[in-house]
Amino acid sequence: MFRWQVWPQYMAAFAKTRGGLRTPQTHGEHLPGIAMMSVVAVTIPLVLLELAISDSTVRLIPLVVMLPALTAAVGTLRETVYAVVWVVLVITAVLVYRPLPSLGDQIIVLLLALVLGALCVLTCRRRIKGEEETRRMRSGAAALQRQMLRPLPVLTDRVIVDGVCLMVEEDLLVGGDIYEAVASPYGTRLLTGDVQGKGLPAVAAAFAVLGAFRETAPREPTLTAVGDALEAAVERHNAFAAQSGEPERFVTALLLGIDDSSATQALNCGHLPPYLMDAGPVTIAPTGEPGVPLGLAELSKEPRTVEWFVFPPGATLLLCSDGVTEARDAAGEFYPIEEQLRDWADVSPWKVAHKLAADLRRYTDGDQRDDITALVVRKVN
């Protein structure tokens, strides 16, 4: 049975450091009027130069016909129409004040402004339609991910898992990191992993792995049997993907088995090992040599094996994705996670993951290139 009596003592900490799925703010939000103001700002000096040049053979006003393209690239449809109207009116006024050598030249310039303006409007409309379609698909992918991963914190009869999971949604790049915790008669089984690639195909592969884990983790008596089931699930997914013309995927994963003893089982399928934070210095948990990722078992002659390491009561496991360890600053330097964890020795275990996410945003100046998952695992006493 779950040890529900431990829940109240952790609720205050969870209220302050509640994790779950977090999505970053959408980048590149359009600021109304900026594109139109830019067109006006460029037009004015061109017109002034046009009127200041005394040589009748040097004319700058035809250059103005290209300015609506700027608004079509970054502005709204209304701004693009306004830019076209503005350009046509400016050209007409300048040609009335300072006509070209022939009436035919003036007609050509005006027709060119109208034709290019119409093309700019059509281009802007097509761009906005594509952006809206991308936004809808991106929102759908994010919604799928929120349904796929359980909100944090997760409580079983032996552990509490809390942390943060920050997904990259730029250009449909969603679906990389996964996690799960399942209670079983053999102890709590934990899964953390990273699906190769991004987008909806990666979400489908993640569904396959999570579904297999949720089905087999409570049933299989050994962690290797759970790993074999996940391997078979990825192979089945890849076979179906190949028939559909989708690329095959592999999944790096780390499986942990935690029971009442101080020893914890680990089956490493090409994933980063966890960090063990105890009263002493921060260490990397000895989970053995990383095996091949899920979906690539046929490339290895050696079977996957379970390693054991000590996870005493009161200690904390921090499980990270490569979005943490491979984060870089402006100079290209990797994030010094071990140094930071040593500096946070006095920080509450429940705040470490959230402090880590905030520090990553500072270190990368908000330039998140990959999904960031940081999970804190503590035993229930």
C-alpha positions as a printed NumPy array, in Angstrom:
array([[  0.   ,   0.   ,   0.   ],
       [  1.102,   3.568,  -0.599],
       [  2.423,   5.322,   2.471],
       [ -0.002,   8.198,   2.341],
       [  0.994,   9.325,   5.803],
       [  4.189,  10.845,   4.34 ],
       [  2.28 ,  13.055,   1.953],
       [  1.419,  15.978,   4.278],
       [  5.005,  16.563,   5.351],
       [  6.099,  17.072,   1.761],
       [  3.18 ,  19.137,   0.531],
       [  4.614,  22.448,   1.717],
       [  7.835,  21.824,  -0.17 ],
       [  5.918,  20.802,  -3.272],
       [  3.744,  23.912,  -3.125],
       [  6.87 ,  26.057,  -3.339],
       [  8.75 ,  24.001,  -5.893],
       [  6.038,  22.357,  -7.975],
       [  7.483,  21.013, -11.195],
       [  5.538,  19.423, -13.997],
       [  5.666,  20.317, -17.619],
       [  6.777,  23.853, -18.246],
       [  6.725,  25.437, -21.652],
       [  8.865,  28.429, -22.532],
       [  7.439,  31.644, -23.766],
       [  6.998,  31.844, -27.484],
       [  9.967,  33.565, -29.026],
       [  9.71 ,  36.198, -31.69 ],
       [  6.356,  37.626, -30.644],
       [  5.383,  40.256, -33.17 ],
       [  5.331,  43.843, -31.965],
       [  2.521,  45.702, -33.756],
       [  3.61 ,  48.656, -35.836],
       [  7.35 ,  47.938, -35.851],
       [  7.445,  46.738, -39.462],
       [  5.342,  49.66 , -40.722],
       [  7.415,  52.149, -38.745],
       [ 10.552,  50.708, -40.307],
       [  9.165,  51.235, -43.796],
       [  8.293,  54.844, -42.99 ],
       [ 11.707,  55.398, -41.403],
       [ 13.485,  54.149, -44.538],
       [ 11.18 ,  56.017, -46.914],
       [ 11.734,  59.493, -45.447],
       [ 15.525,  59.708, -45.99 ],
       [ 15.162,  58.254, -49.5  ],
       [ 12.59 ,  60.906, -50.403],
       [ 14.732,  63.679, -48.933],
       [ 17.752,  62.505, -50.913],
       [ 15.608,  62.25 , -54.028],
       [ 14.513,  65.857, -53.655],
       [ 18.006,  67.058, -52.741],
       [ 19.75 ,  65.605, -55.815],
       [ 19.779,  68.142, -58.586],
       [ 20.927,  65.737, -61.291],
       [ 17.768,  64.675, -63.136],
       [ 19.411,  61.434, -64.32 ],
       [ 19.875,  60.138, -60.723],
       [ 16.556,  59.028, -59.243],
       [ 16.126,  57.149, -55.945],
       [ 12.365,  56.971, -55.78 ],
       [ 12.131,  53.663, -57.742],
       [ 13.949,  52.006, -54.826],
       [ 10.944,  52.647, -52.579],
       [  8.897,  49.998, -54.404],
       [ 10.898,  47.263, -52.614],
       [ 10.086,  48.408, -49.077],
       [  6.754,  46.525, -48.611],
       [  8.767,  43.308, -48.862],
       [ 10.168,  44.113, -45.416],
       [  6.701,  44.265, -43.911],
       [  5.611,  41.126, -45.765],
       [  8.498,  39.214, -44.194],
       [  7.908,  40.151, -40.55 ],
       [  4.697,  42.165, -40.24 ],
       [  0.979,  41.518, -40.247],
       [ -1.247,  41.451, -43.306],
       [ -2.774,  44.809, -42.362],
       [  0.678,  46.376, -41.966],
       [  1.686,  45.038, -45.365],
       [ -1.386,  46.6  , -46.999],
       [ -0.665,  49.888, -45.219],
       [  2.955,  49.732, -46.403],
       [  1.867,  49.196, -50.027],
       [ -0.589,  52.105, -49.855],
       [  2.052,  54.312, -48.215],
       [  4.652,  53.492, -50.866],
       [  2.227,  54.102, -53.747],
       [  1.154,  57.457, -52.28 ],
       [  4.773,  58.542, -51.668],
       [  5.854,  57.595, -55.187],
       [  2.84 ,  59.384, -56.684],
       [  3.51 ,  62.558, -54.674],
       [  7.216,  62.614, -55.562],
       [  6.519,  61.998, -59.259],
       [  3.995,  64.84 , -59.263],
       [  6.504,  67.177, -57.609],
       [  9.492,  65.939, -59.603],
       [  8.353,  63.914, -62.637],
       [ 10.486,  61.468, -64.548],
       [ 11.692,  62.395, -68.037],
       [  8.734,  60.673, -69.713],
       [  5.142,  59.785, -68.833],
       [  5.82 ,  56.168, -69.764],
       [  8.583,  55.922, -67.155],
       [  6.23 ,  57.249, -64.493],
       [  3.524,  54.742, -65.435],
       [  6.051,  51.888, -65.328],
       [  7.224,  52.877, -61.839],
       [  3.656,  53.109, -60.527],
       [  2.655,  49.795, -62.114],
       [  5.77 ,  48.173, -60.654],
       [  4.872,  49.497, -57.209],
       [  1.322,  48.133, -57.514],
       [  2.389,  44.713, -58.824],
       [  5.14 ,  44.245, -56.247],
       [  2.77 ,  45.487, -53.552],
       [  0.164,  42.896, -54.507],
       [  2.84 ,  40.158, -54.465],
       [  3.959,  41.315, -51.03 ],
       [  0.402,  41.107, -49.705],
       [ -0.011,  37.592, -51.09 ],
       [  3.365,  36.539, -49.693],
       [  2.508,  37.918, -46.264],
       [ -0.835,  36.142, -46.258],
       [  0.827,  32.852, -47.159],
       [  3.498,  33.306, -44.48 ],
       [  0.93 ,  34.042, -41.769],
       [ -1.149,  31.032, -42.778],
       [  1.929,  28.809, -42.525],
       [  2.833,  30.264, -39.131],
       [ -0.682,  29.637, -37.843],
       [ -0.578,  26.042, -39.058],
       [  2.81 ,  25.555, -37.403],
       [  1.503,  27.073, -34.175],
       [ -1.507,  24.755, -34.159],
       [  0.652,  21.707, -34.755],
       [  3.144,  22.822, -32.115],
       [  0.331,  23.312, -29.6  ],
       [ -1.023,  19.878, -30.473],
       [  2.382,  18.29 , -29.94 ],
       [  2.765,  20.057, -26.601],
       [ -0.722,  18.917, -25.548],
       [  0.172,  15.343, -26.463],
       [  3.297,  15.578, -24.358],
       [  1.406,  16.945, -21.38 ],
       [ -0.954,  13.964, -21.598],
       [  1.924,  11.536, -22.096],
       [  3.98 ,  12.577, -19.059],
       [  2.484,  12.627, -15.598],
       [  2.654,  15.934, -13.724],
       [  5.341,  16.196, -11.099],
       [  5.653,  15.384,  -8.243],
       [  5.066,  11.62 ,  -8.504],
       [  4.617,   9.57 ,  -5.323],
       [  4.946,   5.788,  -4.953],
       [  5.18 ,   3.653,  -1.843],
       [  8.956,   4.013,  -1.778],
       [ 10.028,   7.246,  -3.493],
       [  8.951,  10.766,  -4.294],
       [ 10.004,  12.193,  -7.644],
       [  9.902,  15.926,  -8.232],
       [ 11.637,  18.267, -10.649],
       [ 11.206,  20.174, -13.876],
       [ 10.746,  19.236, -17.499],
       [ 11.204,  22.16 , -19.895],
       [ 10.38 ,  21.286, -23.473],
       [ 11.632,  23.034, -26.575],
       [  8.665,  23.814, -28.839],
       [ 10.367,  25.924, -31.458],
       [  9.404,  24.734, -34.953],
       [  7.63 ,  21.632, -33.631],
       [ 10.777,  20.515, -31.791],
       [  8.932,  18.756, -28.984],
       [  8.919,  15.247, -27.67 ],
       [ 12.481,  14.351, -26.621],
       [ 12.608,  13.666, -22.882],
       [ 10.489,  11.12 , -21.003],
       [ 10.17 ,   9.94 , -17.416],
       [  7.953,   7.692, -15.322],
       [  7.759,   6.05 , -11.881],
       [  5.718,   2.891, -11.267],
       [  5.137,   0.951,  -8.054],
       [  5.52 ,  -2.825,  -8.289],
       [  5.747,  -5.823,  -5.936],
       [  9.508,  -5.693,  -6.517],
       [  9.956,  -2.045,  -5.576],
       [  9.55 ,   1.202,  -7.441],
       [ 10.751,   1.213, -11.043],
       [ 11.938,   4.523, -12.466],
       [ 12.461,   5.42 , -16.105],
       [ 14.133,   8.465, -17.561],
       [ 15.048,   8.688, -21.209],
       [ 15.544,  10.743, -24.325],
       [ 14.059,   9.894, -27.702],
       [ 16.245,  10.547, -30.723],
       [ 15.024,  13.51 , -32.717],
       [ 12.108,  15.834, -32.163],
       [  8.586,  16.444, -33.383],
       [  5.529,  14.239, -33.602],
       [  7.493,  11.128, -34.738],
       [  9.548,  11.399, -31.536],
       [  6.328,  11.722, -29.524],
       [  5.093,   8.476, -31.09 ],
       [  8.309,   6.679, -30.107],
       [  8.011,   8.105, -26.6  ],
       [  4.447,   6.773, -26.344],
       [  5.698,   3.307, -27.322],
       [  8.395,   3.284, -24.636],
       [  6.209,   4.716, -21.882],
       [  3.368,   2.336, -22.693],
       [  5.659,  -0.668, -22.542],
       [  7.214,   0.526, -19.293],
       [  3.866,   1.147, -17.6  ],
       [  2.673,  -2.299, -18.654],
       [  5.736,  -4.367, -17.757],
       [  7.305,  -2.529, -14.797],
       [  4.65 ,  -3.713, -12.293],
       [  4.707,  -7.266, -13.682],
       [  8.247,  -8.334, -14.54 ],
       [ 10.327,  -9.583, -11.593],
       [ 13.67 ,  -8.388, -13.009],
       [ 14.839,  -5.056, -14.367],
       [ 16.466,  -6.745, -17.35 ],
       [ 13.085,  -8.17 , -18.354],
       [ 11.641,  -4.652, -18.259],
       [ 14.533,  -3.459, -20.42 ],
       [ 13.905,  -6.277, -22.911],
       [ 10.245,  -5.267, -23.13 ],
       [ 11.217,  -1.665, -23.87 ],
       [ 13.678,  -2.849, -26.515],
       [ 10.932,  -4.894, -28.183],
       [  8.572,  -1.9  , -28.059],
       [ 11.091,   0.342, -29.831],
       [ 11.745,  -2.354, -32.435],
       [  8.015,  -2.701, -33.128],
       [  7.683,   1.062, -33.386],
       [ 10.592,   1.256, -35.831],
       [  9.127,  -1.527, -37.962],
       [  5.848,   0.352, -38.226],
       [  7.691,   3.634, -38.87 ],
       [  9.641,   2.042, -41.721],
       [  6.384,   0.932, -43.366],
       [  5.05 ,   4.478, -43.025],
       [  8.181,   6.074, -44.458],
       [  9.196,   7.618, -41.121],
       [ 12.805,   7.437, -39.877],
       [ 13.642,   4.848, -37.248],
       [ 14.398,   6.053, -33.717],
       [ 16.507,   4.962, -30.817],
       [ 15.974,   5.902, -27.175],
       [ 18.58 ,   6.406, -24.478],
       [ 17.154,   5.289, -21.162],
       [ 18.054,   4.673, -17.545],
       [ 16.011,   2.208, -15.484],
       [ 16.229,   2.168, -11.695],
       [ 14.789,  -0.324,  -9.239],
       [ 14.402,   0.989,  -5.693],
       [ 13.181,  -1.169,  -2.794],
       [ 13.516,  -1.111,   0.98 ],
       [ 17.2  ,  -2.029,   0.917],
       [ 19.998,   0.521,   0.613],
       [ 21.094,  -0.967,  -2.72 ],
       [ 19.5  ,   0.298,  -5.927],
       [ 19.411,  -1.515,  -9.272],
       [ 20.353,   0.337, -12.458],
       [ 20.053,  -0.695, -16.08 ],
       [ 21.764,   1.893, -18.268],
       [ 20.772,   1.966, -21.939],
       [ 23.078,   4.714, -23.146],
       [ 21.786,   7.392, -20.767],
       [ 23.562,   9.762, -18.403],
       [ 24.087,   8.324, -14.91 ],
       [ 22.432,  10.132, -11.998],
       [ 24.194,  12.332,  -9.479],
       [ 24.162,  11.124,  -5.875],
       [ 23.906,  13.916,  -3.332],
       [ 24.459,  12.841,   0.255],
       [ 26.107,  14.378,   3.303],
       [ 29.459,  14.052,   1.535],
       [ 30.573,  15.362,  -1.859],
       [ 28.43 ,  15.034,  -4.962],
       [ 29.282,  11.859,  -6.859],
       [ 28.154,  10.157, -10.044],
       [ 26.209,   7.027,  -9.183],
       [ 28.05 ,   3.912, -10.435],
       [ 25.48 ,   2.562, -12.883],
       [ 28.062,   0.677, -14.926],
       [ 29.137,   1.162, -18.498],
       [ 26.299,   2.597, -20.596],
       [ 24.874,  -0.04 , -22.88 ],
       [ 23.502,   0.586, -26.338],
       [ 20.302,   2.662, -26.533],
       [ 16.924,   1.019, -26.896],
       [ 16.344,   0.031, -30.492],
       [ 20.01 ,  -0.776, -31.175],
       [ 20.423,  -4.009, -29.219],
       [ 21.32 ,  -5.938, -32.358],
       [ 24.475,  -3.832, -32.701],
       [ 25.878,  -5.144, -29.414],
       [ 27.066,  -8.677, -28.729],
       [ 26.903,  -8.174, -24.972],
       [ 23.542,  -8.407, -23.172],
       [ 22.44 ,  -5.582, -20.942],
       [ 23.289,  -6.171, -17.285],
       [ 22.051,  -4.688, -14.028],
       [ 24.443,  -2.814, -11.76 ],
       [ 23.938,  -2.073,  -8.072],
       [ 24.84 ,   1.069,  -6.156],
       [ 24.149,   2.332,  -2.655],
       [ 21.29 ,   4.817,  -2.32 ],
       [ 20.92 ,   5.339,   1.425],
       [ 17.9  ,   6.933,   3.116],
       [ 18.292,  10.706,   3.305],
       [ 20.316,  10.867,   0.09 ],
       [ 19.083,  12.455,  -3.139],
       [ 19.369,  11.263,  -6.719],
       [ 19.404,  13.903,  -9.447],
       [ 18.572,  12.52 , -12.888],
       [ 19.379,  14.855, -15.779],
       [ 18.967,  14.835, -19.518],
       [ 21.709,  15.865, -21.928],
       [ 19.909,  19.18 , -22.292],
       [ 21.463,  19.997, -18.911],
       [ 24.969,  18.637, -19.358],
       [ 25.321,  19.885, -22.943],
       [ 23.988,  23.396, -22.343],
       [ 26.522,  26.026, -23.438],
       [ 27.103,  29.676, -22.727],
       [ 27.88 ,  32.361, -25.316],
       [ 31.535,  31.292, -25.354],
       [ 30.635,  27.657, -26.077],
       [ 31.565,  26.364, -22.611],
       [ 29.524,  23.464, -21.229],
       [ 27.459,  23.979, -18.108],
       [ 29.521,  22.999, -15.007],
       [ 26.806,  20.964, -13.329],
       [ 29.019,  19.152, -10.798],
       [ 30.51 ,  22.418,  -9.556],
       [ 27.046,  23.928,  -9.177],
       [ 25.734,  20.927,  -7.271],
       [ 28.66 ,  21.152,  -4.861],
       [ 27.87 ,  24.829,  -4.306],
       [ 24.245,  23.94 ,  -3.528],
       [ 25.072,  21.44 ,  -0.801],
       [ 22.957,  23.397,   1.699],
       [ 19.988,  23.866,  -0.671],
       [ 16.826,  21.882,   0.069],
       [ 16.725,  18.76 ,  -2.141],
       [ 13.273,  19.765,  -3.407],
       [ 14.626,  23.085,  -4.687],
       [ 17.695,  21.717,  -6.472],
       [ 15.97 ,  20.901,  -9.781],
       [ 14.203,  24.263,  -9.965],
       [ 17.373,  26.112,  -8.972],
       [ 19.202,  24.172, -11.667],
       [ 16.641,  25.16 , -14.322],
       [ 16.867,  28.832, -13.332],
       [ 20.662,  28.72 , -13.374],
       [ 20.62 ,  27.112, -16.823],
       [ 18.498,  29.962, -18.165],
       [ 21.03 ,  32.396, -16.717],
       [ 24.011,  30.448, -18.073],
       [ 22.614,  30.118, -21.605],
       [ 21.02 ,  33.582, -21.593],
       [ 17.648,  31.956, -22.272],
       [ 18.853,  30.189, -25.428],
       [ 17.425,  26.712, -24.783],
       [ 18.544,  24.331, -27.539],
       [ 17.245,  21.04 , -26.15 ],
       [ 14.695,  19.659, -23.724],
       [ 15.762,  20.076, -20.107],
       [ 14.732,  17.441, -17.587],
       [ 15.979,  17.395, -14.008],
       [ 14.372,  14.947, -11.585],
       [ 14.995,  14.733,  -7.85 ],
       [ 14.415,  11.29 ,  -6.298],
       [ 14.115,  10.799,  -2.542],
       [ 13.192,   7.69 ,  -0.597],
       [ 10.056,   7.704,   1.507],
       [ 11.076,   6.942,   5.101]])
